[in-house]
XYZ file of C-alpha atoms in Angstrom:
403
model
C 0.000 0.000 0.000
C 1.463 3.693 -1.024
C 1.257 6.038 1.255
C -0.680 9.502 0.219
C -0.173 12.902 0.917
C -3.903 13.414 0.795
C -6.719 13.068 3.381
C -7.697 9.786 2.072
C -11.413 10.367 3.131
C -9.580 11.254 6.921
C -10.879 14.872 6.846
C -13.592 15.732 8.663
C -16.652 18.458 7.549
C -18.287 20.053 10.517
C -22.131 20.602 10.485
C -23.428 23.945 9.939
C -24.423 24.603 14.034
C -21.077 23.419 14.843
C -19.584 25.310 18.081
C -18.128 28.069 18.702
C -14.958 28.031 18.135
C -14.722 24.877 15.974
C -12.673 25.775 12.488
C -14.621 24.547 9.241
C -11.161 23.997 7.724
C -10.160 20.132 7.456
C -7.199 20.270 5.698
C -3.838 22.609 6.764
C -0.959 23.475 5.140
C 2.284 24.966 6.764
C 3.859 26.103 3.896
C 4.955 24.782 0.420
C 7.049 22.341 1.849
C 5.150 21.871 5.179
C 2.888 18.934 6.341
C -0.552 18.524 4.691
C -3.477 17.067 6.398
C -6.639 17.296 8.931
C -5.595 19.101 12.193
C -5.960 16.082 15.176
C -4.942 13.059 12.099
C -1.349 13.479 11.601
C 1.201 11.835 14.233
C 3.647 13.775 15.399
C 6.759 12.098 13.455
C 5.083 13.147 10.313
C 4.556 16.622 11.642
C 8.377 16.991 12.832
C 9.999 15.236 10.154
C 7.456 16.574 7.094
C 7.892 12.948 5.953
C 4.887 10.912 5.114
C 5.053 7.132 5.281
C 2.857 4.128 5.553
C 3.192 4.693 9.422
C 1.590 7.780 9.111
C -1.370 6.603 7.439
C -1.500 3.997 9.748
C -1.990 6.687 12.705
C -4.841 8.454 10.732
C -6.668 5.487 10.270
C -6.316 4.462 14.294
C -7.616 7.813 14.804
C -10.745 6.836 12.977
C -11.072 3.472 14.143
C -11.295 5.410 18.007
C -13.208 7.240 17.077
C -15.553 4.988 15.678
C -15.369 3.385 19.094
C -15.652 6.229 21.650
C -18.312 7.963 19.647
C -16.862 11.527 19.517
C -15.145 13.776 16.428
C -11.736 14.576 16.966
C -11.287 18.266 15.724
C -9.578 21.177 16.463
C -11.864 22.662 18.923
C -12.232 18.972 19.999
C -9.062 17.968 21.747
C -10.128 16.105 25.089
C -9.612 12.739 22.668
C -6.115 13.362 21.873
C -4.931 15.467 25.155
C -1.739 13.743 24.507
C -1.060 11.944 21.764
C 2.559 10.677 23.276
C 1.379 9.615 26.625
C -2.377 8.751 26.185
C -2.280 6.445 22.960
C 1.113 4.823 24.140
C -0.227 1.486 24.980
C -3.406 -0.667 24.662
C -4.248 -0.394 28.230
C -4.938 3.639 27.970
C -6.735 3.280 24.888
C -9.093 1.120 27.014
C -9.652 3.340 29.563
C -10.097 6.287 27.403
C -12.774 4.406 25.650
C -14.571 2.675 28.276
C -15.099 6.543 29.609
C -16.411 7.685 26.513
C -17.685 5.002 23.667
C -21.543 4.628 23.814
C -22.771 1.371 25.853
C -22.592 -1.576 22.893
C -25.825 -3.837 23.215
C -25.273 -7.239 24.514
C -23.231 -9.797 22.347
C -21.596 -6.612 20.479
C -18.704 -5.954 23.673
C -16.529 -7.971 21.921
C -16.684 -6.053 19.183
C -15.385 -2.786 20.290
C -12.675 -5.189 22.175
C -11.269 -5.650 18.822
C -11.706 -1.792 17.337
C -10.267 -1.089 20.418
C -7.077 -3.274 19.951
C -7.010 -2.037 16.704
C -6.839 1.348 17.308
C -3.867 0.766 19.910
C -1.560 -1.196 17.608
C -2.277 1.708 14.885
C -1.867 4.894 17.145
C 1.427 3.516 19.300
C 4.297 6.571 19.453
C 6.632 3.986 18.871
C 6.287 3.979 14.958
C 8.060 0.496 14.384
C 5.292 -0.853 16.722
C 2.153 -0.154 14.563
C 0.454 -2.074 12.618
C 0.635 -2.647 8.889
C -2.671 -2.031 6.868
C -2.117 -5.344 4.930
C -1.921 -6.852 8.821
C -4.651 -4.797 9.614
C -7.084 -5.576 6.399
C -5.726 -9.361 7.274
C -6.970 -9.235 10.817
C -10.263 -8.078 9.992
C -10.776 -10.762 7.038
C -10.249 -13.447 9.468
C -12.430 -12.066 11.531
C -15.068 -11.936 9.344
C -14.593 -15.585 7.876
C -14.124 -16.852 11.870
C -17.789 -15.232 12.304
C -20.858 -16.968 12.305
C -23.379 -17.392 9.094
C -26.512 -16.283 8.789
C -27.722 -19.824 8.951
C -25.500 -20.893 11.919
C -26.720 -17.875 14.077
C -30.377 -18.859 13.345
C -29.297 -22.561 14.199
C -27.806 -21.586 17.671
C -30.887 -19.678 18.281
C -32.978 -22.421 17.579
C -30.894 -25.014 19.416
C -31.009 -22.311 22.481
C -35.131 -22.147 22.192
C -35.355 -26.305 22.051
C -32.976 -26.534 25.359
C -34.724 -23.273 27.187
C -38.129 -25.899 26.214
C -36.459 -29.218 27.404
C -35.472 -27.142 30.505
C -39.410 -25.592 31.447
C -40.689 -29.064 30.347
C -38.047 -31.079 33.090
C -38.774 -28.132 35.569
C -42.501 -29.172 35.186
C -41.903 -32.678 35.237
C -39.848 -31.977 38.441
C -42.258 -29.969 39.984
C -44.660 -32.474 39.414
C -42.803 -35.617 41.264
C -42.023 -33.631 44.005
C -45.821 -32.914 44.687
C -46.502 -36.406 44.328
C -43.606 -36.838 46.959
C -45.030 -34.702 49.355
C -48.682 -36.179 48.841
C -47.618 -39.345 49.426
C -45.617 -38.473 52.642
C -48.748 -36.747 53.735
C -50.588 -39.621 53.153
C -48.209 -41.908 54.834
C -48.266 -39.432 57.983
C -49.905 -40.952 61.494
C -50.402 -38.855 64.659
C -47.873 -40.115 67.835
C -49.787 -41.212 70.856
C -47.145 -39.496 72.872
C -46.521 -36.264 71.160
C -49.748 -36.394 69.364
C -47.875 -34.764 66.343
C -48.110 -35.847 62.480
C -45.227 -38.111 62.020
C -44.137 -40.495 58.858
C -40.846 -42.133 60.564
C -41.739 -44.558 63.926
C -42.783 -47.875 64.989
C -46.219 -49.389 65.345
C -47.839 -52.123 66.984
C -50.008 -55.258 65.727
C -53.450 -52.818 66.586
C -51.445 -50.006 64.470
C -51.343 -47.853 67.871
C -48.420 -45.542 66.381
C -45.220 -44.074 68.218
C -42.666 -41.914 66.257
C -38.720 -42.373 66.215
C -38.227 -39.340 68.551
C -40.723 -40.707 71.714
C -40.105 -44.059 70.838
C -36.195 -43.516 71.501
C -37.203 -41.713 75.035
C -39.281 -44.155 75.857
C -37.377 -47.086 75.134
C -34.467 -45.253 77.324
C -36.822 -44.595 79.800
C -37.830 -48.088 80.363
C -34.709 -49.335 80.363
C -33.878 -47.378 83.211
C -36.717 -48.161 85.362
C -36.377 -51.772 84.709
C -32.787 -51.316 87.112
C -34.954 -50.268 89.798
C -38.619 -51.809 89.808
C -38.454 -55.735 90.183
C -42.489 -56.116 89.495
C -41.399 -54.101 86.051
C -38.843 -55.828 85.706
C -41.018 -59.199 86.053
C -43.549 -57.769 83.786
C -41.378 -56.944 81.015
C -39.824 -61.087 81.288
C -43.586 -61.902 80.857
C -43.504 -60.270 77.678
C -40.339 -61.354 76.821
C -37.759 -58.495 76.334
C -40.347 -56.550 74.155
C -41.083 -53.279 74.880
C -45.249 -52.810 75.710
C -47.230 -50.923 73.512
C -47.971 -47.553 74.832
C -51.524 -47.312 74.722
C -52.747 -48.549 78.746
C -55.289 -50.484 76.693
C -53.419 -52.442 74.613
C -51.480 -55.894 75.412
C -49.899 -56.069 72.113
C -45.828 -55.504 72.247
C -43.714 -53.700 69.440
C -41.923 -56.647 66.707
C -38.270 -55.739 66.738
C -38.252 -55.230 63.185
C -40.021 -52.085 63.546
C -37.932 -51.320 67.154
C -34.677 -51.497 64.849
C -35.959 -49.634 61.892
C -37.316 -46.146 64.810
C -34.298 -46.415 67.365
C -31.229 -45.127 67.083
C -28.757 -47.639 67.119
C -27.025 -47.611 70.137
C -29.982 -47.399 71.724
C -30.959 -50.495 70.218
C -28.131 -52.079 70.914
C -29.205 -51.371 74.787
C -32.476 -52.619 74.111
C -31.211 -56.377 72.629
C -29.117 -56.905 75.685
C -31.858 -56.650 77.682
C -33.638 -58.825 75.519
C -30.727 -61.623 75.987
C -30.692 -60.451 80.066
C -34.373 -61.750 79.520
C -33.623 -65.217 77.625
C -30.615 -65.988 79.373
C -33.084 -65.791 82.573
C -35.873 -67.507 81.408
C -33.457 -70.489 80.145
C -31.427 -70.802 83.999
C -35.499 -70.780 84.930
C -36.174 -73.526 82.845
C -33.134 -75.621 83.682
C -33.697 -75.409 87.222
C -37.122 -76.423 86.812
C -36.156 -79.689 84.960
C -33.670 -79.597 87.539
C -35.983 -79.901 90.463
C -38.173 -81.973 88.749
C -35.766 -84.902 87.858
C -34.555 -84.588 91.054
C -38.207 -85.288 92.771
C -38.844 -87.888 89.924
C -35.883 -89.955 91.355
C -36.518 -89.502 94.768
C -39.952 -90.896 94.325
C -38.780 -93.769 92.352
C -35.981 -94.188 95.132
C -38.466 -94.043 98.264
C -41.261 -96.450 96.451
C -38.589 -98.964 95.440
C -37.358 -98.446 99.545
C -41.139 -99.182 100.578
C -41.179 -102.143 98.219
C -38.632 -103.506 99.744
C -38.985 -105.727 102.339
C -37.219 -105.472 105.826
C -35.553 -108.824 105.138
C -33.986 -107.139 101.991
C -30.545 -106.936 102.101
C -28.673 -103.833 102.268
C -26.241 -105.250 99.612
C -29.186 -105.122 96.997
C -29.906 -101.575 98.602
C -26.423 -100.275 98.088
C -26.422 -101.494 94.464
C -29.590 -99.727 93.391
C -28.299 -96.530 95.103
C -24.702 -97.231 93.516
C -26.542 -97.115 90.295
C -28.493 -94.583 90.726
C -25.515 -92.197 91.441
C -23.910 -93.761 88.336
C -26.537 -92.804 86.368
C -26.673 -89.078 87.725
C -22.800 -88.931 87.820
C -22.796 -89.432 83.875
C -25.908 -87.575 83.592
C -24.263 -84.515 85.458
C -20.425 -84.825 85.432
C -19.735 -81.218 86.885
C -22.325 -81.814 89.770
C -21.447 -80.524 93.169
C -22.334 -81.331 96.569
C -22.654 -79.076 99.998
C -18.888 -79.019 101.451
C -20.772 -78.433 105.157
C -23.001 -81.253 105.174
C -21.825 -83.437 101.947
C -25.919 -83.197 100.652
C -25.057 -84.205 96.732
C -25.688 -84.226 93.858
C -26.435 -80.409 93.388
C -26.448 -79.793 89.733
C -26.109 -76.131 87.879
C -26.271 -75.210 84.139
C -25.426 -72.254 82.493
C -24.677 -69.660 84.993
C -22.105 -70.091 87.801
C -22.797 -66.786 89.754
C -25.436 -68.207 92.425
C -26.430 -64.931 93.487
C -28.129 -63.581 90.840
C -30.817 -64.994 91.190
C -31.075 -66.046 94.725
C -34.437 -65.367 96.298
C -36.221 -64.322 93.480
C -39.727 -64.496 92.970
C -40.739 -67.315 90.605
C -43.676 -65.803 89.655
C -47.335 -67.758 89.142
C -47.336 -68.273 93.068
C -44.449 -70.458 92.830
C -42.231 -68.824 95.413
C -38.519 -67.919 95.857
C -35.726 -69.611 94.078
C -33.207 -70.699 96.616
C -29.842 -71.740 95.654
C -28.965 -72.910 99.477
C -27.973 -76.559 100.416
C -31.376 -78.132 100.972
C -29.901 -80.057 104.195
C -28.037 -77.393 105.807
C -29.103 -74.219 104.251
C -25.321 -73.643 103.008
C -25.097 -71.348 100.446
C -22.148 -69.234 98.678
C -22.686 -67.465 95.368
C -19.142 -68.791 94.068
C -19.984 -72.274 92.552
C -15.833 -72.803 93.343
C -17.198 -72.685 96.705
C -18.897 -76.398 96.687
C -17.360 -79.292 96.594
C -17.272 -81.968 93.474
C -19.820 -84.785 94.133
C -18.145 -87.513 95.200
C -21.079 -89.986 93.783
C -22.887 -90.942 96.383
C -26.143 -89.503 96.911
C -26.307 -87.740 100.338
C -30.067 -86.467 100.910
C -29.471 -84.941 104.402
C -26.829 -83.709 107.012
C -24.183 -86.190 108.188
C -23.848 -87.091 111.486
């Protein structure tokens, strides 16, 4: 490109109300060998050296392109755009702020392009004349801008892409909306009111009758209970009739919460509490048991031992006596190999299963009418709670106090 010594369309005409002050004159001449051009247009090397170059049409052309940009005529009169052209257009970062004070606001999706005039102008107006911008790089720049840009039809495909998603997105919103009410109808309908809090609950624990407790009381009152269990012993004989499982809470009902539903409304470590008094409960109802098959073999055998005694005749010998009795403590001594006997009076055999600490349940109530269990010698009332304490049986069946 050759540079000219004309305007090049770079002149400016004022209106006719221009004001006052403002020169009509676009083009000035210093003399027949001075610079030629529009006042405001010409850099400042062409202006001290009086020698025009590709440069210098370069600068002119920035000037436009800022202008373009900021939205305001550079003139004579006009000089708050180029206050100092050495100073103010010296880098890209003042060319920004001088336009961001003054261009007009660009609509939405157009920023970008005063970004670009904006660069533009910079690279052509720079006081360091080596450092501008060529017009072929310039004309380049802006063809491969224009072939990077979006066509007609592409624009009008975004748009349309950008309508189908913005109606995917209301139509999932709706859908959304609309499981979320069915959610919240259906935990409304699921909702029962606690007998203790009397409060609309979803989460808790029912039983057979559907009498309903929620997870919050039921965890209080399943802590509750277990502490009152430590101290009431008709509670605590109660709750064994039942099992281990907690009561329900309505007075009226005899029904008992299935631990399915316990587990699923108690915390767990509270549960955890709750099973081992469930075992506490098994464990005594099976030392119950044992002692009552116990007790009951025990009788059994003394029976058979007194009428075989009353069948026998006084003439019987005691030889036939001692072999019956010999064989009856062989039968018990294989029966029960870790039976004991009383180490005060020698009363054998005294049989225990399960649980050696004798004191646990020593005079408690059997329950039914049944009386106390007593784990004292029948013969002599000895009685330690260490089952170390009693002797081994030595196999021969003592019934009473020796003499």
């Amino acid at each position: 490109m050759s540079p000219k010594l004309i305007d090049c369309g770079l002149s400016r005409f004022l209106p006719e109300d221009q004001p006052q002050g403002q020169s009509r004159k676009t083009l000035l001449g210093t003399g027949g060998l001075g610079a030629l051009g529009t006042p405001g247009y010409m850099c400042s090397a062409y202006i001290r050296t009086n020698k025009f170059r590709e440069a210098s049409e370069v600068y002119s052309f920035g000037v436009t392109v800022l202008e373009i940009v900021i939205g305001q005529i550079q003139s004579e009169a006009i000089s708050e755009l180029l206050e100092d052209p050495e100073t103010l257009l010296a880098d890209y970062v003042s060319i920004s702020k001088k336009c961001r004070d003054h261009r007009p606001v660009f609509e939405d999706g157009y920023v970008h392009i005063a970004d670009l005039l904006t660069k533009l102008a910079a690279s052509s107006v720079s006081h360091i004349v080596s450092k501008r911008i060529s017009m072929t790089a310039a004309m380049r720049c802006a063809m491969e801008a224009a072939s990077q840009a979006p066509t007609a039809n592409e624009i009008q495909a975004m748009r349309d892409e950008v309508e189908r998603l913005a109606d995917e997105i209301k139509e999932l919103r709706a859908l959304s909306e609309e499981a979320e009410g069915r959610r919240l109808a259906a935990q409304q309908a699921a909702q029962r009111r606690c007998l203790v809090c009397y409060e609309e609950q979803v989460e808790g624990m029912a039983c057979a009758m559907g009498h309903f407790m929620c997870k919050e009381c039921a965890a209080g009152q399943t802590r509750g209970l277990l502490e009152r269990l430590q101290l009431d012993e008709s509670l605590l004989e109660e709750h064994r009739s039942h099992g281990g499982h907690m009561k329900c809470v309505d007075p009226a009902c005899r029904e008992t919460y299935d631990d399915s539903s316990v587990a699923r409304a108690l915390p767990s470590e509270i549960f955890a509490l709750y099973r081992a008094s469930q075992d506490t409960v098994i464990e005594h109802r099976m030392w119950m048991d044992l002692q009552a098959q116990f007790q009951e073999q025990v009788t059994h055998m003394q029976r058979q031992f007194e009428l075989q005694e009353g069948r026998r005749s006084s003439q019987a010998s005691a030889e036939v006596a001692a072999r019956e009795e010999t064989a009856t403590a062989e039968f018990l001594r294989r029966q029960y190999p870790n039976a004991r006997m009383c180490p005060r009076c020698r009363h054998g055999p005294v049989i225990n299963e399960n649980c050696y600490d004798l004191q646990a349940h020593h005079g408690e109530e059997r329950g039914a009418g049944r009386g106390r269990i007593s784990n004292a010698c029948p013969g002599c009332d000895f009685f330690s709670r260490e089952w170390s304490h009693w002797d081994p049986w030595d196999g021969v069946m003592h019934t009473g106090p020796r003499g």
